Coordinates of C-alpha atoms in Angstrom, one line a residue:
X21 CA 0.0 0.0 0.0
X22 CA 1.1 3.5 -0.7
X23 CA -0.5 6.7 0.5
X24 CA 1.0 9.3 -1.8
X25 CA 0.3 9.1 -5.5
X26 CA 2.9 10.3 -8.0
X27 CA 0.8 13.3 -9.0
X28 CA -2.2 15.2 -7.7
X29 CA -5.5 13.2 -7.8
X30 CA -8.8 14.8 -8.6
X31 CA -12.0 13.2 -7.1
X32 CA -12.4 10.7 -9.9
X33 CA -8.7 9.7 -9.7
X34 CA -8.9 9.4 -5.9
X35 CA -11.9 7.0 -6.1
X36 CA -10.2 4.9 -8.8
X37 CA -7.1 4.5 -6.6
X38 CA -8.6 4.3 -3.1
X39 CA -12.3 3.5 -3.6
X40 CA -15.5 5.1 -2.3
X41 CA -16.5 5.3 1.3
X42 CA -19.1 2.6 2.1
X43 CA -21.4 5.0 3.9
X44 CA -24.3 2.5 4.0
X45 CA -22.3 0.2 6.2
X46 CA -22.0 2.9 8.9
X47 CA -25.5 4.3 8.8
X48 CA -27.1 5.6 12.0
X49 CA -25.9 5.4 15.6
X50 CA -25.0 1.7 15.3
X51 CA -23.0 2.7 12.3
X52 CA -21.1 5.3 14.3
X53 CA -20.3 2.6 16.8
X54 CA -19.0 0.2 14.1
X55 CA -16.9 3.0 12.6
X56 CA -15.2 3.8 15.9
X57 CA -14.7 0.0 16.5
X58 CA -13.0 -0.3 13.1
X59 CA -10.6 2.5 14.0
X60 CA -9.9 0.8 17.3
X61 CA -9.3 -2.5 15.6
X62 CA -6.7 -0.9 13.4
X63 CA -5.0 0.6 16.5
X64 CA -4.8 4.0 14.6
X65 CA -2.9 6.6 16.6
X66 CA -2.5 10.3 16.0
X67 CA 0.1 11.2 13.4
X68 CA 0.7 14.7 14.8
X69 CA 3.4 13.6 17.2
X70 CA 1.6 12.5 20.4
X71 CA 0.5 9.1 19.1
X72 CA -2.8 9.1 21.1
X73 CA -5.3 6.4 20.2
X74 CA -7.7 7.9 17.6
X75 CA -10.7 5.7 18.7
X76 CA -10.4 7.1 22.2
X77 CA -10.4 10.7 20.9
X78 CA -13.5 9.9 18.7
X79 CA -15.4 8.4 21.7
X80 CA -14.5 11.4 23.9
X81 CA -15.7 13.9 21.4
X82 CA -18.9 12.1 20.5
X83 CA -21.2 14.6 22.1
X84 CA -24.1 16.9 21.0
X85 CA -23.0 20.0 18.9
X86 CA -19.5 18.6 18.4
X87 CA -17.0 20.0 15.8
X88 CA -14.1 18.4 14.0
X89 CA -10.9 20.4 13.3
X90 CA -8.4 19.0 10.8
X91 CA -4.9 20.3 11.6
X92 CA -2.9 20.9 8.4
X93 CA -0.7 23.6 10.0
X94 CA 2.8 22.0 9.8
X95 CA 4.7 24.3 12.1
X96 CA 7.9 22.3 12.4
X97 CA 10.4 23.4 9.7
X98 CA 11.6 19.8 9.3
X99 CA 8.2 18.3 8.5
X100 CA 6.5 18.4 5.1
X101 CA 4.3 15.3 5.1
X102 CA 1.0 17.1 5.7
X103 CA 1.7 19.5 2.9
X104 CA 2.5 16.5 0.6
X105 CA -0.8 14.9 1.5
X106 CA -2.9 18.0 1.0
X107 CA -1.2 18.6 -2.3
X108 CA -1.2 15.1 -3.8
X109 CA -4.1 13.4 -2.1
X110 CA -6.5 16.0 -0.6
X111 CA -9.6 13.8 -1.1
X112 CA -8.1 11.1 1.1
X113 CA -7.9 13.7 3.9
X114 CA -11.4 15.0 3.2
X115 CA -12.8 11.5 3.2
X116 CA -11.2 11.1 6.6
X117 CA -12.6 14.4 7.8
X118 CA -16.1 13.4 6.8
X119 CA -15.8 10.0 8.5
X120 CA -14.6 11.6 11.7
X121 CA -17.5 14.0 11.6
X122 CA -19.9 11.1 11.1
X123 CA -18.3 9.1 13.9
X124 CA -18.9 11.8 16.5
X125 CA -22.1 13.2 15.0
X126 CA -20.5 16.6 14.2
X127 CA -22.4 19.1 12.1
X128 CA -19.4 21.3 11.4
X129 CA -15.8 20.8 10.3
X130 CA -12.9 23.1 9.9
X131 CA -9.7 22.5 7.9
X132 CA -6.8 24.6 9.2
X133 CA -3.7 25.6 7.2
X134 CA -1.2 28.3 7.7
X135 CA -1.9 31.7 6.1
X136 CA -0.7 31.8 2.4
X137 CA 0.1 28.1 2.4
X138 CA 0.8 26.8 -1.1
X139 CA -1.7 23.9 -0.5
X140 CA -4.7 26.3 -0.3
X141 CA -5.6 26.4 -4.1
X142 CA -5.5 22.6 -4.3
X143 CA -7.6 22.2 -1.2
X144 CA -10.2 24.6 -2.4
X145 CA -10.3 23.0 -5.8
X146 CA -10.8 19.6 -4.1
X147 CA -13.7 20.9 -2.0
X148 CA -15.3 22.3 -5.1
X149 CA -15.4 18.8 -6.6
X150 CA -17.3 17.3 -3.6
X151 CA -20.8 17.3 -2.3
X152 CA -20.1 16.3 1.3
X153 CA -22.7 15.6 4.1
X154 CA -21.0 18.0 6.5
X155 CA -19.7 21.4 5.3
X156 CA -16.0 22.1 5.5
X157 CA -14.7 25.5 6.2
X158 CA -11.1 26.4 5.4
X159 CA -9.4 28.6 8.0
X160 CA -6.0 30.2 7.6
X161 CA -4.0 30.2 10.8
X162 CA -1.1 32.6 11.6
X163 CA 2.3 31.3 10.5
X164 CA 3.6 30.7 14.0
X165 CA 5.1 27.6 15.5
X166 CA 2.8 27.4 18.5
X167 CA -0.3 28.4 16.5
X168 CA -0.6 24.8 15.3
X169 CA -0.9 23.4 18.8
X170 CA -4.4 22.0 19.3
X171 CA -5.6 24.4 22.0
X172 CA -4.1 27.3 20.1
X173 CA -6.2 26.3 17.1
X174 CA -9.3 26.1 19.3
X175 CA -8.5 29.5 20.8
X176 CA -8.0 31.0 17.3
X177 CA -11.2 29.6 15.9
X178 CA -13.0 30.9 19.0
X179 CA -11.5 34.4 19.5
X180 CA -9.0 35.0 16.7
X181 CA -6.0 34.7 19.1
X182 CA -3.8 31.7 18.2
X183 CA -2.2 31.2 21.6
X184 CA -2.3 27.9 23.5
X185 CA -4.9 27.6 26.2
X186 CA -2.9 25.4 28.5
X187 CA -3.4 21.8 29.6
X188 CA -7.1 21.9 30.6
X189 CA -9.9 21.7 29.8
X190 CA -9.4 19.3 26.9
X191 CA -10.9 20.3 23.5
X192 CA -13.4 17.4 23.7
X193 CA -14.7 19.0 26.9
X194 CA -14.8 22.6 25.9
X195 CA -13.4 23.4 22.4
X196 CA -14.3 25.8 19.6
X197 CA -16.9 28.3 20.9
X198 CA -17.3 26.1 24.0
X199 CA -18.4 23.1 22.0
X200 CA -16.9 19.6 22.2
X201 CA -14.1 19.5 19.5
X202 CA -12.1 16.8 18.0
X203 CA -8.7 18.0 16.7
X204 CA -6.9 15.6 14.4
X205 CA -3.8 15.9 12.2
X206 CA -4.6 15.6 8.5
X207 CA -2.3 12.6 8.2
X208 CA -4.3 10.9 11.0
X209 CA -7.5 11.6 9.0
X210 CA -6.0 10.3 5.8
X211 CA -5.1 7.1 7.7
X212 CA -8.6 6.9 9.2
X213 CA -10.0 7.0 5.6
X214 CA -7.7 4.1 4.6
X215 CA -8.9 2.1 7.6
X216 CA -12.5 2.3 6.4
X217 CA -11.7 2.1 2.7
X218 CA -9.6 -1.0 3.1
X219 CA -10.9 -2.6 6.3
X220 CA -8.9 -2.8 9.5
X221 CA -7.3 -6.2 8.8
X222 CA -5.9 -5.2 5.4
X223 CA -4.9 -1.8 6.7
X224 CA -2.9 -3.3 9.6
X225 CA -1.2 -5.7 7.2
X226 CA -0.2 -3.1 4.6
X227 CA 0.1 0.1 6.6
X228 CA 2.8 2.6 5.8
X229 CA 3.7 5.9 7.5
X230 CA 4.8 9.1 6.0
X231 CA 8.1 10.5 7.1
X232 CA 10.0 13.7 6.1
X233 CA 13.8 12.9 5.7
X234 CA 16.2 15.8 5.2
X235 CA 19.9 16.4 5.7
X236 CA 22.7 14.3 4.3
X237 CA 20.6 11.8 2.3
X238 CA 20.5 11.2 -1.4
X239 CA 16.8 11.9 -2.0
X240 CA 15.5 14.3 0.7
X241 CA 11.8 14.6 1.0
X242 CA 8.7 12.8 2.1
X243 CA 9.0 9.0 2.1
X244 CA 6.8 6.0 2.9
X245 CA 8.0 3.4 5.4
X246 CA 6.4 0.4 7.0
X247 CA 4.7 1.0 10.4
X248 CA 7.2 0.9 13.2
X249 CA 10.2 1.4 10.9
X250 CA 13.6 2.2 12.3
X251 CA 15.6 5.3 11.5
X252 CA 17.9 3.3 9.2
X253 CA 14.8 2.2 7.2
X254 CA 13.7 5.8 6.9
X255 CA 17.2 6.9 5.8
X256 CA 17.2 4.0 3.2
X257 CA 13.9 5.1 1.8
X258 CA 15.4 8.5 1.2
X259 CA 18.2 7.0 -0.9
X260 CA 20.6 6.3 2.0
X261 CA 23.4 8.4 3.3
X262 CA 24.9 10.9 0.9
X263 CA 28.0 11.0 3.1
X264 CA 29.0 9.5 6.5
X265 CA 26.6 10.5 9.3
X266 CA 27.4 11.2 12.9
X267 CA 23.8 11.4 14.3
X268 CA 20.2 11.8 13.5
X269 CA 17.6 14.2 14.9
X270 CA 14.3 12.3 15.2
X271 CA 11.1 14.2 15.9
X272 CA 11.8 17.6 14.4
X273 CA 12.7 20.7 16.3
X274 CA 11.2 19.3 19.5
X275 CA 12.8 15.8 19.0
X276 CA 15.9 14.0 20.2
X277 CA 19.4 13.4 18.8
X278 CA 20.6 9.8 18.6
X279 CA 23.5 7.9 17.1
X280 CA 21.6 4.6 17.2
X281 CA 20.0 4.3 13.7
X282 CA 18.4 1.0 14.7
X283 CA 16.0 2.9 17.1
X284 CA 12.5 3.7 16.0
X285 CA 11.0 7.0 15.0
X286 CA 9.7 9.3 17.8
X287 CA 7.6 12.4 18.0
X288 CA 6.5 14.0 14.7
X289 CA 7.6 12.0 11.6
X290 CA 10.6 14.1 10.7
X291 CA 14.2 12.9 10.5
X292 CA 17.3 15.1 10.0
X293 CA 20.6 13.3 9.1
X294 CA 23.6 15.2 10.4
X295 CA 26.8 14.6 8.4
X296 CA 30.0 13.7 10.2
X297 CA 31.6 16.8 9.0
X298 CA 29.1 19.1 10.8
X299 CA 29.0 20.2 14.4
X300 CA 25.9 18.9 16.2
X301 CA 26.1 21.6 18.8
X302 CA 26.2 24.3 16.2
X303 CA 23.1 22.9 14.5
X304 CA 21.3 22.5 17.8
X305 CA 22.1 26.1 18.7
X306 CA 20.5 27.2 15.4
X307 CA 17.4 25.1 16.0
X308 CA 17.0 26.4 19.6
X309 CA 17.0 29.9 18.4
X310 CA 13.8 29.1 16.5
X311 CA 11.5 28.1 19.4
X312 CA 13.0 30.9 21.4
X313 CA 11.8 33.4 18.8
X314 CA 8.4 31.6 18.4
X315 CA 7.4 32.0 22.1
X316 CA 3.7 32.9 22.7
X317 CA 5.1 35.0 25.6
X318 CA 2.4 33.9 28.1
X319 CA 4.4 31.8 30.5
X320 CA 7.8 32.0 32.2
X321 CA 9.4 28.8 30.8
X322 CA 8.6 29.9 27.3
X323 CA 9.2 33.7 27.6
X324 CA 12.4 33.5 29.7
X325 CA 13.6 29.9 29.7
X326 CA 13.8 29.3 25.9
X327 CA 15.9 32.4 25.1
X328 CA 18.1 31.6 28.1
X329 CA 19.0 28.1 26.9
X330 CA 19.4 29.3 23.3
X331 CA 21.9 31.9 24.7
X332 CA 23.6 29.3 26.7
X333 CA 24.2 27.1 23.6
X334 CA 25.5 30.1 21.7
X335 CA 27.9 30.8 24.5
X336 CA 28.9 27.2 24.7
X337 CA 29.9 27.3 21.0
X338 CA 32.1 30.3 21.7
X339 CA 33.9 28.4 24.4
X340 CA 32.0 29.4 27.5
X341 CA 32.5 26.9 30.2
X342 CA 29.9 28.3 32.6
X343 CA 27.2 27.7 30.0
X344 CA 27.2 24.0 30.6
X345 CA 26.6 24.4 34.3
X346 CA 23.7 26.8 33.6
X347 CA 22.1 24.4 31.2
X348 CA 22.3 21.6 33.7
X349 CA 20.3 23.9 36.1
X350 CA 17.9 25.3 33.6
X351 CA 16.8 22.4 31.5
X352 CA 15.1 20.5 34.2
X353 CA 13.0 23.6 35.1
X354 CA 11.4 23.8 31.6
X355 CA 9.8 20.4 31.2
X356 CA 6.1 20.2 32.2
X357 CA 5.9 23.7 33.4
X358 CA 4.8 25.6 30.3
X359 CA 1.3 26.6 29.2
X360 CA 1.8 24.1 26.4
X361 CA 4.5 21.5 25.4
X362 CA 6.6 24.1 23.5
X363 CA 9.3 24.4 26.2
X364 CA 9.3 20.6 26.7
X365 CA 10.4 20.0 23.1
X366 CA 13.2 22.5 23.3
X367 CA 14.4 21.0 26.6
X368 CA 14.3 17.5 25.2
X369 CA 16.3 18.6 22.1
X370 CA 19.0 20.4 24.2
X371 CA 19.3 17.6 26.7
X372 CA 19.8 15.0 24.0
X373 CA 22.4 17.2 22.3
X374 CA 24.5 17.5 25.5
X375 CA 24.4 13.7 25.8
X376 CA 25.0 12.6 22.2
X377 CA 27.7 15.2 21.5
X378 CA 29.3 14.9 25.0
X379 CA 33.0 15.0 23.8
X380 CA 32.2 18.1 21.8
X381 CA 30.6 19.7 24.8
X382 CA 33.7 19.1 26.8
X383 CA 35.9 20.5 24.1
X384 CA 33.8 23.6 23.6
X385 CA 33.5 24.1 27.4
X386 CA 37.2 24.1 27.7
X387 CA 37.5 26.8 25.1
X388 CA 39.0 24.4 22.5
X389 CA 37.9 23.0 19.2
X390 CA 35.4 20.3 18.9
X391 CA 36.1 17.1 17.0
X392 CA 34.6 18.5 13.7
X393 CA 36.7 21.7 13.8
X394 CA 39.8 19.7 14.5
X395 CA 39.2 17.5 11.5
X396 CA 38.7 20.4 9.1
X397 CA 41.6 22.5 10.5

């Protein structure tokens, strides 16, 4: 099974390739039960990074006056799979959106993408081809990293302010305009459609995941890998190493560094291959500057903590010994204390860099050259 076609599919092409949703099999309240049971049987989990069981989210949001929000705002600079889906197979996403709406009895759906996204014309063209049961509204979200967090989407759709609301209440309890809301990544919705179009058993046997692979690989881009694939499998799907690698960043800008390519993918489905000739601390410092600049400025860990650890990494690169000690004190204070998980991701990335690039940390802290600079000197 493959998810992405080689070129954009219109509605007729989508149906030839993927089939037509068997709505009659899921008619009525009993049908909603069967639909959710099929999703549970397929063990479908969220593809936005958290990996939460989709059937549980559907059951939680199955309440009167519910709304479905499809999250197509790919905020992480290392991820492009959602854009690929909305560009090449928008009808698969829209089928999944309709199925999710039916499962929870929603009478309203919203598809969110970033303002000015290049996927917008194709999405609107796809909607014009359809005559769906539940209307779909396209909403453009500010191009900010935290604006794609699920409570930030809920806040924006309610008030126009795309800032996270914090850890409670959950959107299924009080979401858009106070109504129960299901927020799902567009990749999750596309996978949901495949579960119903193919049946849970066939889906489980043939499932593939979309992963964005960039860095020192021969064919960077969005690739398809078997479910549960290792990092080495993802690298191979992108043509393999273009040059010797020293480490891989798995999970995007809020992910973790590892030198064990046999380990599995984690977080969002994005992999960056760091060449052996590059300095991992230097790349990490550049990455950390991004979340520091993207703070929503509504909690201390985000407003003060992220710029502080970004500054510490920049000082470490310049040979600042005290920066390492400050990082050891500051990083544990970030995780779990923000209004959203934004600080957690930065802390996770920074902590993994200090561990994976330990010898380079020691060299920089002592004011000397790291291994990479010594090799190119």
